[in-house]
Short mmCIF file of N, CA and C in Angstrom, two decimals:
data_model
loop_
_atom_site.label_atom_id
_atom_site.label_comp_id
_atom_site.label_asym_id
_atom_site.label_seq_id
_atom_site.Cartn_x
_atom_site.Cartn_y
_atom_site.Cartn_z
N GLU Y 25 -22.18 -4.76 -21.94
CA GLU Y 25 -20.83 -4.26 -22.14
C GLU Y 25 -19.96 -3.51 -20.88
N LEU Y 26 -18.86 -3.82 -20.86
CA LEU Y 26 -18.08 -3.14 -19.78
C LEU Y 26 -18.05 -1.65 -19.56
N GLU Y 27 -17.97 -1.04 -20.64
CA GLU Y 27 -18.23 0.51 -20.95
C GLU Y 27 -19.32 0.99 -20.22
N ALA Y 28 -20.24 0.38 -20.76
CA ALA Y 28 -21.62 0.87 -19.96
C ALA Y 28 -21.68 0.68 -18.43
N PHE Y 29 -20.96 -0.47 -18.20
CA PHE Y 29 -21.16 -0.96 -16.62
C PHE Y 29 -20.25 0.27 -16.00
N PHE Y 30 -19.04 0.53 -16.47
CA PHE Y 30 -18.01 1.47 -15.60
C PHE Y 30 -18.91 2.81 -15.83
N ALA Y 31 -19.46 3.33 -16.73
CA ALA Y 31 -20.26 4.53 -17.02
C ALA Y 31 -21.35 4.61 -15.73
N ALA Y 32 -22.07 3.36 -15.56
CA ALA Y 32 -23.29 3.49 -14.53
C ALA Y 32 -22.54 3.52 -13.38
N GLU Y 33 -21.62 2.86 -13.07
CA GLU Y 33 -20.66 2.90 -11.68
C GLU Y 33 -20.41 4.15 -11.41
N GLU Y 34 -19.74 4.98 -12.46
CA GLU Y 34 -19.21 6.34 -12.21
C GLU Y 34 -20.37 7.23 -11.72
N GLN Y 35 -21.41 7.13 -12.49
CA GLN Y 35 -22.52 8.04 -12.34
C GLN Y 35 -23.13 7.72 -10.88
N ARG Y 36 -23.33 6.70 -10.67
CA ARG Y 36 -23.70 6.29 -9.05
C ARG Y 36 -22.91 6.61 -8.10
N GLN Y 37 -21.60 6.55 -8.22
CA GLN Y 37 -20.47 7.06 -7.21
C GLN Y 37 -20.87 8.41 -7.01
N ARG Y 38 -20.98 9.28 -8.44
CA ARG Y 38 -20.98 10.58 -8.34
C ARG Y 38 -22.45 11.07 -7.78
N GLN Y 39 -23.37 10.31 -7.59
CA GLN Y 39 -24.80 10.63 -7.18
C GLN Y 39 -24.47 10.50 -5.62
N ALA Y 40 -23.79 9.45 -5.26
CA ALA Y 40 -23.70 9.18 -3.74
C ALA Y 40 -22.80 10.19 -3.12
N PHE Y 41 -21.90 10.93 -4.23
CA PHE Y 41 -21.07 11.73 -3.50
C PHE Y 41 -21.93 13.29 -3.28
N ILE Y 42 -22.71 13.32 -4.19
CA ILE Y 42 -23.58 14.50 -4.09
C ILE Y 42 -24.56 14.38 -2.83
N ASP Y 43 -25.10 13.18 -2.73
CA ASP Y 43 -26.07 13.05 -1.78
C ASP Y 43 -25.25 12.97 -0.31
#
């Protein structure tokens, strides 16, 4: 589903930002 994809992408970007 697209929603799940966007949610995963958002989390990945947040993790990269924190890193």
